[in-house]
Short mmCIF file of C-alpha atoms and ligand atoms in Angstrom, two decimals:
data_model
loop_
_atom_site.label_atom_id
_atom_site.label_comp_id
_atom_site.label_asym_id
_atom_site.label_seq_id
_atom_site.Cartn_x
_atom_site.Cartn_y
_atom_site.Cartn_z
CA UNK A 13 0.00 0.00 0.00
CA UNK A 14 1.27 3.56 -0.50
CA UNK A 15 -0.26 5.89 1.95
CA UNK A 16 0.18 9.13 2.61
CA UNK A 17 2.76 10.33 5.29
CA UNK A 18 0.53 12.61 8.27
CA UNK A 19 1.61 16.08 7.91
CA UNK A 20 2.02 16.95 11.01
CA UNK A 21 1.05 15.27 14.27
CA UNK A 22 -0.49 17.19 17.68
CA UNK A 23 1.43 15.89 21.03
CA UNK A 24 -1.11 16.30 23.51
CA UNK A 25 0.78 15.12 26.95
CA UNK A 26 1.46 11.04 25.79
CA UNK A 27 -1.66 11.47 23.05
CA UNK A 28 0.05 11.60 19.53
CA UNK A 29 -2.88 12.43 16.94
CA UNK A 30 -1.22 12.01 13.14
CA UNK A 31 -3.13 14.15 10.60
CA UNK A 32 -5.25 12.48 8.31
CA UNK A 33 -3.89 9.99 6.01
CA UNK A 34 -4.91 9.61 2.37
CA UNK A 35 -4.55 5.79 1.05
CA UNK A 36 -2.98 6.87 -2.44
CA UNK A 37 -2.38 3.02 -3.49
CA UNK A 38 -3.86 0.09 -1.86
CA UNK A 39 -1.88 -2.05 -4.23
CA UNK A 40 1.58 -0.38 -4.91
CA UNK A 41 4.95 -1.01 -6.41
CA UNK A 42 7.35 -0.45 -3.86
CA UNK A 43 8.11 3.28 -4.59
CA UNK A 44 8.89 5.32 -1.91
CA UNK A 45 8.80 9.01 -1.61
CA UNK A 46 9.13 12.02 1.13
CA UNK A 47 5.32 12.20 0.73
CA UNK A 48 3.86 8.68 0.71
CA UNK A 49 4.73 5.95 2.48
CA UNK A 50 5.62 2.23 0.92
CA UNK A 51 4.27 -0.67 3.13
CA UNK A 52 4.68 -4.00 1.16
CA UNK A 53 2.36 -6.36 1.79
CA UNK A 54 4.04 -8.81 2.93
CA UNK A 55 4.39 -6.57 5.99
CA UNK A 56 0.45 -6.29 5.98
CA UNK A 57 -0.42 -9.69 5.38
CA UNK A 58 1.69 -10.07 9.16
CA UNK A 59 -0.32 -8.33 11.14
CA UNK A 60 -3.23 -9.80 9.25
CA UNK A 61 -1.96 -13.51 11.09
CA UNK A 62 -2.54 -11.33 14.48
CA UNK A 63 -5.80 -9.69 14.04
CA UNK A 64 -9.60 -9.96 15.20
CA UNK A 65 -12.42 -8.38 13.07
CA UNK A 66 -15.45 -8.13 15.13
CA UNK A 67 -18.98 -7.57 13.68
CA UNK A 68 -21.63 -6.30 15.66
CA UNK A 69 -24.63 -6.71 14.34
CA UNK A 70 -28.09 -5.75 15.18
CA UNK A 71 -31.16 -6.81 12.39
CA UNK A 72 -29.63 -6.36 9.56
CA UNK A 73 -29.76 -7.67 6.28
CA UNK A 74 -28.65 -11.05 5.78
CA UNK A 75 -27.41 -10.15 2.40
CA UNK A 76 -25.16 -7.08 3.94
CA UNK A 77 -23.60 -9.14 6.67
CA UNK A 78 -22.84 -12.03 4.22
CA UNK A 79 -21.06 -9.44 2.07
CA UNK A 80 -19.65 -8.21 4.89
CA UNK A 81 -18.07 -11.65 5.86
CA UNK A 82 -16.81 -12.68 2.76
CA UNK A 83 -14.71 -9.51 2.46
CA UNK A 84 -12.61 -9.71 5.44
CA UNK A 85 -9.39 -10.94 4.62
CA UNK A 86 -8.66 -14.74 5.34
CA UNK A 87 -6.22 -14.67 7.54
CA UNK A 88 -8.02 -12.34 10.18
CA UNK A 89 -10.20 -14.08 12.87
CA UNK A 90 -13.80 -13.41 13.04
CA UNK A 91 -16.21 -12.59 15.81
CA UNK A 92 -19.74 -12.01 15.32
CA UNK A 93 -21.60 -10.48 18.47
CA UNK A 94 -25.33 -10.78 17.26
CA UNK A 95 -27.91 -8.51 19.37
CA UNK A 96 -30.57 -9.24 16.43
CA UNK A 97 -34.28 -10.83 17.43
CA UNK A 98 -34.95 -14.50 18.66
CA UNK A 99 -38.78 -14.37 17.72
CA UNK A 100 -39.80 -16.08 14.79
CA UNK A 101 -38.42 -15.80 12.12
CA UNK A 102 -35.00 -16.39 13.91
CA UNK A 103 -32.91 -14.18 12.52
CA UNK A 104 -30.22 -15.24 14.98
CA UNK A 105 -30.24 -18.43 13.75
CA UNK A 106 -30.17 -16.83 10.22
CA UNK A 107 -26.85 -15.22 10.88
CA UNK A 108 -25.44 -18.22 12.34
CA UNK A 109 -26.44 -20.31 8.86
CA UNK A 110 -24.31 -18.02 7.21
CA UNK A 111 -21.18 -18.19 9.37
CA UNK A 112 -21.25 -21.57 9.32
CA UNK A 113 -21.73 -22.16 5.45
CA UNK A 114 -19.06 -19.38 4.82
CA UNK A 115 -16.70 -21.28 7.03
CA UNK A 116 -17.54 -24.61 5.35
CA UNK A 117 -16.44 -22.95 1.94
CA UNK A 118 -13.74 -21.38 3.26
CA UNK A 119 -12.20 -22.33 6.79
CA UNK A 120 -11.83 -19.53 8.09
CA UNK A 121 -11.88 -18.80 11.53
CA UNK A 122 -15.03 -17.40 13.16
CA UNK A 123 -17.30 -17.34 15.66
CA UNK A 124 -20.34 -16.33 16.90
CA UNK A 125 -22.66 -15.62 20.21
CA UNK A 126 -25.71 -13.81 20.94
CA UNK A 127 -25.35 -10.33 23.15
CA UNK A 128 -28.26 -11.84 25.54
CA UNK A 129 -26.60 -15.96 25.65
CA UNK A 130 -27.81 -16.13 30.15
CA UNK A 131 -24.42 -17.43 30.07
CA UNK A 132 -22.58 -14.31 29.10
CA UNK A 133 -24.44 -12.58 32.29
CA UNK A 134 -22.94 -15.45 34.24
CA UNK A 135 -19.67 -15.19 32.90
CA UNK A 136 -19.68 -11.27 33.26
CA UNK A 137 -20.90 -12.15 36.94
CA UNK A 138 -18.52 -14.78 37.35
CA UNK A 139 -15.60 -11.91 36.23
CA UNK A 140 -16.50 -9.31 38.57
CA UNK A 141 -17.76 -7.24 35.93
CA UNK A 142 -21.81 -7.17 36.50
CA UNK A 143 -22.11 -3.91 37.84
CA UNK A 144 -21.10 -2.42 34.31
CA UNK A 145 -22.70 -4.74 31.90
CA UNK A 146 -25.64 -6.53 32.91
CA UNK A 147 -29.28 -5.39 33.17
CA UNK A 148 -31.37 -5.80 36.28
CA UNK A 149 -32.69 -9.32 34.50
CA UNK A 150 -28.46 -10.40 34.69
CA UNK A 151 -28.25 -10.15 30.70
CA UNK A 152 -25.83 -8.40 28.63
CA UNK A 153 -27.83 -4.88 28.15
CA UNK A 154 -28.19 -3.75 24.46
CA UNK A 155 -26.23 -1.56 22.69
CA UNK A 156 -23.52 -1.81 20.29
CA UNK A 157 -20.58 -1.10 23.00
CA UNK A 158 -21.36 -3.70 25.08
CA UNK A 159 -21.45 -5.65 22.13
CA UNK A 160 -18.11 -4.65 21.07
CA UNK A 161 -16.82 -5.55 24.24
CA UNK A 162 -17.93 -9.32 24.42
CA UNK A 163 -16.37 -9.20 20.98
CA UNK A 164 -12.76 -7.92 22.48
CA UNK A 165 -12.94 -10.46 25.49
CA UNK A 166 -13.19 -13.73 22.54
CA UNK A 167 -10.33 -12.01 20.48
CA UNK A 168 -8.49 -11.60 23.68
CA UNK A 169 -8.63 -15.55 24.41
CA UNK A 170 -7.29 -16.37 21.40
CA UNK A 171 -4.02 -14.14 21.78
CA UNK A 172 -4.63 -11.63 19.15
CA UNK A 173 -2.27 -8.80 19.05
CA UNK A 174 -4.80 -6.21 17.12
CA UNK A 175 -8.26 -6.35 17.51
CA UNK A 176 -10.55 -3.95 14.57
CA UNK A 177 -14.63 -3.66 13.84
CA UNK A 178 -16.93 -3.07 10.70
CA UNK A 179 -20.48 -2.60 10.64
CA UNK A 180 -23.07 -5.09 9.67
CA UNK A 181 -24.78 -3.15 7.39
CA UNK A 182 -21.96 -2.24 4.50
CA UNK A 183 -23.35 -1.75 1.12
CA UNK A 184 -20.21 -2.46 -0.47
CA UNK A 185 -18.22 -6.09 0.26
CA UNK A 186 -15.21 -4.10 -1.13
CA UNK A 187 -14.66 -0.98 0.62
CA UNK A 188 -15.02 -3.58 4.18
CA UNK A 189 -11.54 -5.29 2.38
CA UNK A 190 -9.65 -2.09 2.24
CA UNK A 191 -10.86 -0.70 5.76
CA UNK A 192 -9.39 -3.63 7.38
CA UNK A 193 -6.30 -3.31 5.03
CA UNK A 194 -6.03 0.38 6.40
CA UNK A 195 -5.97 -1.09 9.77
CA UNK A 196 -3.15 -3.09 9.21
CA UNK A 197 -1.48 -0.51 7.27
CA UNK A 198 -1.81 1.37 10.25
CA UNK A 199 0.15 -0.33 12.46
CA UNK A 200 2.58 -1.38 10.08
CA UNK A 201 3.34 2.86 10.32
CA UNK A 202 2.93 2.19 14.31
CA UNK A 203 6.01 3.24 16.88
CA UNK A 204 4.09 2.12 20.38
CA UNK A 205 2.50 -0.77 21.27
CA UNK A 206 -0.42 1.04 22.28
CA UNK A 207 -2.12 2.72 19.07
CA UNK A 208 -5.26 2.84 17.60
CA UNK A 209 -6.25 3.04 13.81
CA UNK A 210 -9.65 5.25 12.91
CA UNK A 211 -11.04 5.75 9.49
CA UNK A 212 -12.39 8.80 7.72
CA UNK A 213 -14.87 7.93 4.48
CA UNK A 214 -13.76 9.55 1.67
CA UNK A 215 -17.45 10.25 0.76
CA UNK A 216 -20.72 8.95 2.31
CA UNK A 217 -23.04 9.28 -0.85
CA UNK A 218 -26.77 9.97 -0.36
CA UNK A 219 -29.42 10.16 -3.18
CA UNK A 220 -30.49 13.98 -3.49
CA UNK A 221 -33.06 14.43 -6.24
CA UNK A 222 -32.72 10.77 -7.78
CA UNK A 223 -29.01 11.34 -7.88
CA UNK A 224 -26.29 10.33 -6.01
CA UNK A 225 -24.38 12.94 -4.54
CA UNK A 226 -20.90 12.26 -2.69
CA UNK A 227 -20.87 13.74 0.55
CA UNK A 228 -18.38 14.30 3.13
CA UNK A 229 -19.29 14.94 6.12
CA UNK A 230 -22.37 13.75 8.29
CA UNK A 231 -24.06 16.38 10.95
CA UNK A 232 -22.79 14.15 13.93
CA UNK A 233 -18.79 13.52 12.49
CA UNK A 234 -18.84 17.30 11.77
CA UNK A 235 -19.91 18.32 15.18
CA UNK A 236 -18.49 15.36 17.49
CA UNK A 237 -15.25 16.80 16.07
CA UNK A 238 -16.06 20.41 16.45
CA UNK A 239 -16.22 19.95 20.16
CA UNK A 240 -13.26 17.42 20.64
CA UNK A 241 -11.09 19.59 18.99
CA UNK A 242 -12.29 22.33 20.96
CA UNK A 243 -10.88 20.26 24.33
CA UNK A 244 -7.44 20.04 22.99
CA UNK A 245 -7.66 23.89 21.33
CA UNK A 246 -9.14 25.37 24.83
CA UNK A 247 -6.44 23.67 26.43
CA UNK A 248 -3.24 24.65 24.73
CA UNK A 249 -4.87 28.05 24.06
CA UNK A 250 -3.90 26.60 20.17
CA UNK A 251 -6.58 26.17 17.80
CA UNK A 252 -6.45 22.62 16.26
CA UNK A 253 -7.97 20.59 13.78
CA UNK A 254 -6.60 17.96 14.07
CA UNK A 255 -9.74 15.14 14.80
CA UNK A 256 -11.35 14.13 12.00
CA UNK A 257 -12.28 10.68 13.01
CA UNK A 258 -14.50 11.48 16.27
CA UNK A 259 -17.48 9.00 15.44
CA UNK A 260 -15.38 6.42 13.40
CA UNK A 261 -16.93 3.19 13.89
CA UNK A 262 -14.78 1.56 11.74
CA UNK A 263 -11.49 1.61 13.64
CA UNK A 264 -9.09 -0.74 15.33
CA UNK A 265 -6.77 -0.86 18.28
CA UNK A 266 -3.70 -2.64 19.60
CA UNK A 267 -4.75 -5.24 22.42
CA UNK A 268 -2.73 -3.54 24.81
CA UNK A 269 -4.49 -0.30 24.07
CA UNK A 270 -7.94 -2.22 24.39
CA UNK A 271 -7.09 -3.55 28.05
CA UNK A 272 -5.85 0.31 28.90
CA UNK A 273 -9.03 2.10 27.98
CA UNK A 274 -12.60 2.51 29.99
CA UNK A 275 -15.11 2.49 27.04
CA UNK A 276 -18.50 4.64 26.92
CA UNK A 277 -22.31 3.34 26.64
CA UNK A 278 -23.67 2.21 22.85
CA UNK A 279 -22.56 4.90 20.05
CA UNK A 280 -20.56 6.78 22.42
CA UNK A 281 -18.03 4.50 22.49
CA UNK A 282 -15.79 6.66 19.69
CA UNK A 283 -15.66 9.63 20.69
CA UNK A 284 -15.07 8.50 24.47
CA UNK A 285 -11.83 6.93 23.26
CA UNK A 286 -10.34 10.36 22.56
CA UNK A 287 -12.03 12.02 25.93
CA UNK A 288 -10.71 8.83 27.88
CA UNK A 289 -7.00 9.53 26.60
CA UNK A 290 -7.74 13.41 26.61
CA UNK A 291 -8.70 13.03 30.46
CA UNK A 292 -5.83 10.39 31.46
CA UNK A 293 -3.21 10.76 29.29
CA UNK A 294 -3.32 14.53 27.95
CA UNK A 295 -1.71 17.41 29.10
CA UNK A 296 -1.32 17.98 32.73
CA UNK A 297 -2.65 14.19 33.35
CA UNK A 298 -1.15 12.28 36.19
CA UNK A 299 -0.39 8.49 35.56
CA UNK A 300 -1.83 6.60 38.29
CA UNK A 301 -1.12 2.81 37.52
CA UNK A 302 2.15 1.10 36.47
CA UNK A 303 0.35 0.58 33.38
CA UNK A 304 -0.76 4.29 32.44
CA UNK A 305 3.15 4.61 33.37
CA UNK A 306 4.02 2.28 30.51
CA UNK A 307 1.87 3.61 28.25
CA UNK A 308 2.27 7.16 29.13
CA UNK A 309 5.85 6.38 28.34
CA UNK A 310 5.66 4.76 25.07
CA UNK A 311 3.38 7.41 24.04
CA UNK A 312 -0.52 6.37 22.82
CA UNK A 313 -0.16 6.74 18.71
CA UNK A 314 -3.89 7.54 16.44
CA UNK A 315 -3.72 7.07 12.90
CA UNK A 316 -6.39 8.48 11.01
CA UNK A 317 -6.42 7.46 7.38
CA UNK A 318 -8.83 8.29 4.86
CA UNK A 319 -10.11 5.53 2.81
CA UNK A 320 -10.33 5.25 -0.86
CA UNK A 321 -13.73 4.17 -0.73
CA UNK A 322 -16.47 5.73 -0.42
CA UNK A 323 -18.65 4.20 2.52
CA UNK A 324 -22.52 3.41 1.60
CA UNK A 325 -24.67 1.56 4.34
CA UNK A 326 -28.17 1.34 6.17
CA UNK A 327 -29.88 5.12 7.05
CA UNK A 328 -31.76 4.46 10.62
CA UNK A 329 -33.14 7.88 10.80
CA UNK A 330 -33.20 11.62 12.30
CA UNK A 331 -34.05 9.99 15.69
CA UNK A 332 -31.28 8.23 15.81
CA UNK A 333 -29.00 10.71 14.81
CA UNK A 334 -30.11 12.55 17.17
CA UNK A 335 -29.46 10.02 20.23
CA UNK A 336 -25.49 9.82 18.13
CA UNK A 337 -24.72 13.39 18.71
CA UNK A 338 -26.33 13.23 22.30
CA UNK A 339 -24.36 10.17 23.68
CA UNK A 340 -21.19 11.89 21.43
CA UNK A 341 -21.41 15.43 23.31
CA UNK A 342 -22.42 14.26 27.06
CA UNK A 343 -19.34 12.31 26.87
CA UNK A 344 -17.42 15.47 25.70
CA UNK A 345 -19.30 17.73 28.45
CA UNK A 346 -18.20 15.21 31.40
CA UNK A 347 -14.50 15.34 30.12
CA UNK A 348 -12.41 16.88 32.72
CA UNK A 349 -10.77 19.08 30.23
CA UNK A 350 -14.33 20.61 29.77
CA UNK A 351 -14.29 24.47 30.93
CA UNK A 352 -17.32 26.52 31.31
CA UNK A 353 -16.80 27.65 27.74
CA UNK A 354 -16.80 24.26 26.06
CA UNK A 355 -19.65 23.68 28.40
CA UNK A 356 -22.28 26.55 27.29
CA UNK A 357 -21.49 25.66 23.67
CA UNK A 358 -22.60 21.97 23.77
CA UNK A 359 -25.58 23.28 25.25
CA UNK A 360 -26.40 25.49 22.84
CA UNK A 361 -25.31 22.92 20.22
CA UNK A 362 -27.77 20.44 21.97
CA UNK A 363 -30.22 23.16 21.87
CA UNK A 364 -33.55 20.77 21.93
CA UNK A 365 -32.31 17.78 21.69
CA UNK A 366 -31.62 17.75 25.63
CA UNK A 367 -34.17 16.59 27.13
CA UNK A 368 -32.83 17.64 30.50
CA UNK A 369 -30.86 20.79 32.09
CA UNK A 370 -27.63 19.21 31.56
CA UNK A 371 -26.32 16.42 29.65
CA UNK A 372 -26.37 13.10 31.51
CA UNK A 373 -23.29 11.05 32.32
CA UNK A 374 -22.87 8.03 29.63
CA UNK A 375 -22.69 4.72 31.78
CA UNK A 376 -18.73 4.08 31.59
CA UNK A 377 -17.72 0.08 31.91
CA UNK A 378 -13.82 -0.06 33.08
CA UNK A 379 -11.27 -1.64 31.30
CA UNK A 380 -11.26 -5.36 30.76
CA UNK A 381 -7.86 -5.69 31.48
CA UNK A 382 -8.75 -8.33 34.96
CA UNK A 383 -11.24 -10.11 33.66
CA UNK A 384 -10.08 -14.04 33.43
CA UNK A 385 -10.05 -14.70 30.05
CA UNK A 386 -9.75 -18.27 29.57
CA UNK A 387 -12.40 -18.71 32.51
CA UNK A 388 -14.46 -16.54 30.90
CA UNK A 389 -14.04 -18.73 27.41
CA UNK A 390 -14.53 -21.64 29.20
CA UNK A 391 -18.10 -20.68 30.92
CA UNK A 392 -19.23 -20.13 27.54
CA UNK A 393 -17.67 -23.26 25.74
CA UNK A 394 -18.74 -25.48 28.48
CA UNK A 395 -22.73 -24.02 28.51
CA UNK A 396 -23.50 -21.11 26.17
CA UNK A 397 -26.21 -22.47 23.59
CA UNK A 398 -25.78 -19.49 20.88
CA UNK A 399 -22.00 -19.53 21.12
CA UNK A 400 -20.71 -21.50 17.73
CA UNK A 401 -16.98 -21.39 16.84
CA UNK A 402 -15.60 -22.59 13.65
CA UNK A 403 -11.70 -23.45 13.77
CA UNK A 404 -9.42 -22.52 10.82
CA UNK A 405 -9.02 -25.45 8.22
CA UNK A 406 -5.83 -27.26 8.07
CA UNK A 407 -4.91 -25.23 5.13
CA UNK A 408 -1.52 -26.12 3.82
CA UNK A 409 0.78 -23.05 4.11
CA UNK A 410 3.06 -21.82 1.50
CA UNK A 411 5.82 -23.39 3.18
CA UNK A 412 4.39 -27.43 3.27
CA UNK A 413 3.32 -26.72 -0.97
CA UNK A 414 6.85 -25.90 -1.75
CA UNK A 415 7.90 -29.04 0.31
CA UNK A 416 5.58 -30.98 -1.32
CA UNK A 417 6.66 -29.74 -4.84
CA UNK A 418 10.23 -30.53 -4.12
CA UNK A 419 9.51 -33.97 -2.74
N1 GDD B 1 -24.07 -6.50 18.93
C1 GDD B 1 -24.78 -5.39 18.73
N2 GDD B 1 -25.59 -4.95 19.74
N3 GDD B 1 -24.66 -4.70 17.57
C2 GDD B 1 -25.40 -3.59 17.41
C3 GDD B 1 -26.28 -3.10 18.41
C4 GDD B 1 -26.39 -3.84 19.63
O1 GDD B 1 -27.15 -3.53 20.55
N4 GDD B 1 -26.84 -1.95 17.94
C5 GDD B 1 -26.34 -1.76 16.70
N5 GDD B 1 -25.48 -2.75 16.37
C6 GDD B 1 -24.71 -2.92 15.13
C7 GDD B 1 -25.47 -2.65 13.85
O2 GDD B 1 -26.20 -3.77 13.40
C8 GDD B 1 -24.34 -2.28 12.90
O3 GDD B 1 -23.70 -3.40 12.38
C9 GDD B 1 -23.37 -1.54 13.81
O4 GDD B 1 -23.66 -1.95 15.15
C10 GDD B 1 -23.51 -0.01 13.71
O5 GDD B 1 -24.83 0.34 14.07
P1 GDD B 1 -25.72 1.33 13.18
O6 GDD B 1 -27.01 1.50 13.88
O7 GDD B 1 -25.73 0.89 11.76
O8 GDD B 1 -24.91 2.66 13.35
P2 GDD B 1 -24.72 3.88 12.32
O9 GDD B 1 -24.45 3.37 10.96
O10 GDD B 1 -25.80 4.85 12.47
O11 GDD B 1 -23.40 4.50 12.93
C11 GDD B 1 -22.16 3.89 12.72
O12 GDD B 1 -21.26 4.83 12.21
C12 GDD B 1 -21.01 5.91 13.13
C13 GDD B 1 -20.06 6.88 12.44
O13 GDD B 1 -20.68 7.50 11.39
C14 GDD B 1 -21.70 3.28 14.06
O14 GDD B 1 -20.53 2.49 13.83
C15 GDD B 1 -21.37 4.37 15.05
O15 GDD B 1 -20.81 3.79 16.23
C16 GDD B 1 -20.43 5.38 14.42
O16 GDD B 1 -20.19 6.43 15.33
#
């Protein structure tokens, strides 16, 4: 891949945010310039061997999500966390029929559970972690956070080093290939062990007037950013730009950046990854743990790249985007870095949407960094009915064909 080199990069305390990225090549030739960036892909295809994709999917198509499965490169993991409906039809079951047929073709390694398995509450319970998780019936609650989450705990137990997400409901099998290509390409670019990947859409077309038109920015990226900028800028006293990527779903971290950070309710997940960092490892933050300490020291890297492809999924509504930006700003008004300022703006910016005087906390679950991984495997291996995991094939590797030839 050739990829653009950041242009500059904001240090805020042990937070290093490049500049966006443009992906000028997915495919290149091994030409290297002061501008761009040669990763071969050998070097890809490496951290490929070490990663998790996790797909959290709620009710949606069966056609997107099998499009969505068949793009992910072969030799990532994958984990399906399904919150979708049990009722007849099944569509649970649905999703399961095409995991397993796609691994039958294919071998490649996946799995699958549902959000509300009973034995997921148990195992949550089991790990100390019901107080953050669980509703008052002792199942996982909904949301697509707490999904992700049951999703990092499986790639956890099998050793993965980089763990990455796409949406159920992509449009386009293709563009799903390259984002988890960016990932990798990513941390191929990566100096610390604890960085984080996010991706900007080049366009997110819409039909206006029976056309398509490619646009660029949504209402909640463009404002989610506004205000998490604004942290950094009212901060420093420098104005920045610098976030771009405030909302990106589609993003990936290094493990050890996964069992470092606290993560935020549903959709506010995101943007609670830069307030999180902004809070404990900005400017002026003091490391508490040994851990912070080792990450504080190796310095916490975020690549944002832009992808080459434009990014064309499900539309769920103004109500919805109006509960996005909501979640997005309350967790930017409880930031610590939040002055009185920043404060009466997101108000304003809220304007009706707030249903209350202030902005509620989002519930926070704590990182999952002590939670007893291979217990917490082996709960659900031993007695979880929806969880279904489908081993990688005995595939011969390059390696035992060129044997074979010479023999
Ligand atoms: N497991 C699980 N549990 N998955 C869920 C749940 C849940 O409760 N709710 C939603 N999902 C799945 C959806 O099925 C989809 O695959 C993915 O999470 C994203 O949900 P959408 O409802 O499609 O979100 P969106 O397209 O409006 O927003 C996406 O893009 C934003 C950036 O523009 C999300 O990825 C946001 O998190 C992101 O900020």
């Amino acid at each position: 891949m050739l990829i653009e080199m950041p242009r500059r990069t904001e240090i805020f305390g042990s937070v290093k945010i490049h500049e966006l990225q443009r992906v000028l090549k997915i495919d290149s030739g091994g030409f290297e310039n002061p501008r761009a960036k040669d990763i071969p892909f050998e070097e890809i295809k490496n951290v490929l061997r070490h990663f998790a994709i996790i797909i959290p999917v709620k009710n949606e198509k069966i056609h997107l999500l099998d499009g969505v499965l068949r793009a992910i490169p072969f030799d990532c993991s994958i984990i399906v966390v399904s919150n979708s409906g049990r009722e007849t039809p099944d569509t649970y079951k649905m999703e399961q029929d095409v995991v397993k047929n796609l691994h039958d073709l294919t071998q490649q390694e996946m799995f699958i559970i549902h959000q509300k398995d009973p034995e997921l509450g148990f195992a949550f319970y089991d790990a100390g972690y019901e107080d953050h998780l669980l509703d008052k019936d002792g199942l996982v609650r909904d949301g697509k956070s707490e999904g992700m989450i049951i999703g990092m705990l499986l790639a956890k137990s099998l050793g993965k080093d980089f763990i990455g997400f796409a949406d159920a409901d992509n449009y386009i099998p293709g563009s799903v290939r390259e984002y988890v290509i960016d990932y990798a390409a990513g941390f191929c670019m990566s100096e610390s062990p604890y960085s984080m990947v996010r991706l900007n859409w080049r366009y997110k077309p819409k039909v206006v007037e029976d056309k398509l038109y490619f646009k660029k920015w949504g209402r909640v990226s463009e404002t989610t950013n506004k205000y998490l900028n604004l942290l950094i800028s009212t901060h420093t006293g420098f104005e920045t730009r610098v976030v771009v990527t405030g909302n990106a779903g589609e993003h990936a971290l290094t493990t050890k950046l996964a069992d470092l950070l606290s993560y935020s309710t549903g959709y506010s997940i995101e943007p609670y990854h830069f307030v999180y960092l902004f809070d404990r490892f900005g400017m002026g933050a003091e490391t508490i743990t040994n851990t912070d300490a080792d990450a504080a020291n190796a310095g916490i890297e975020i690549f944002q790249i832009e992808t080459l492809n434009p990014h064309i999924h499900e539309e769920k509504g103004e109500e919805h985007v109006n509960n996005m930006l909501l979640g997005s700003l309350q967790t930017v008004y409880h930031s610590k870095l939040c002055n009185d300022y920043v404060k009466s703006k997101v108000l304003e910016e809220l304007g009706d949407i707030l249903e209350w005087g202030k902005p509620k906390e989002n519930i926070i679950m704590p990182s999952i960094r002590k939670i007893d991984i291979h217990n917490f495997v082996k709960m659900l291996e031993s007695n979880a009915d929806t969880f279904a995991r489908f081993e990688r094939g005995a595939i011969e590797s390059e390696g035992e064909k060129t044997e074979h030839l010479k023999g």
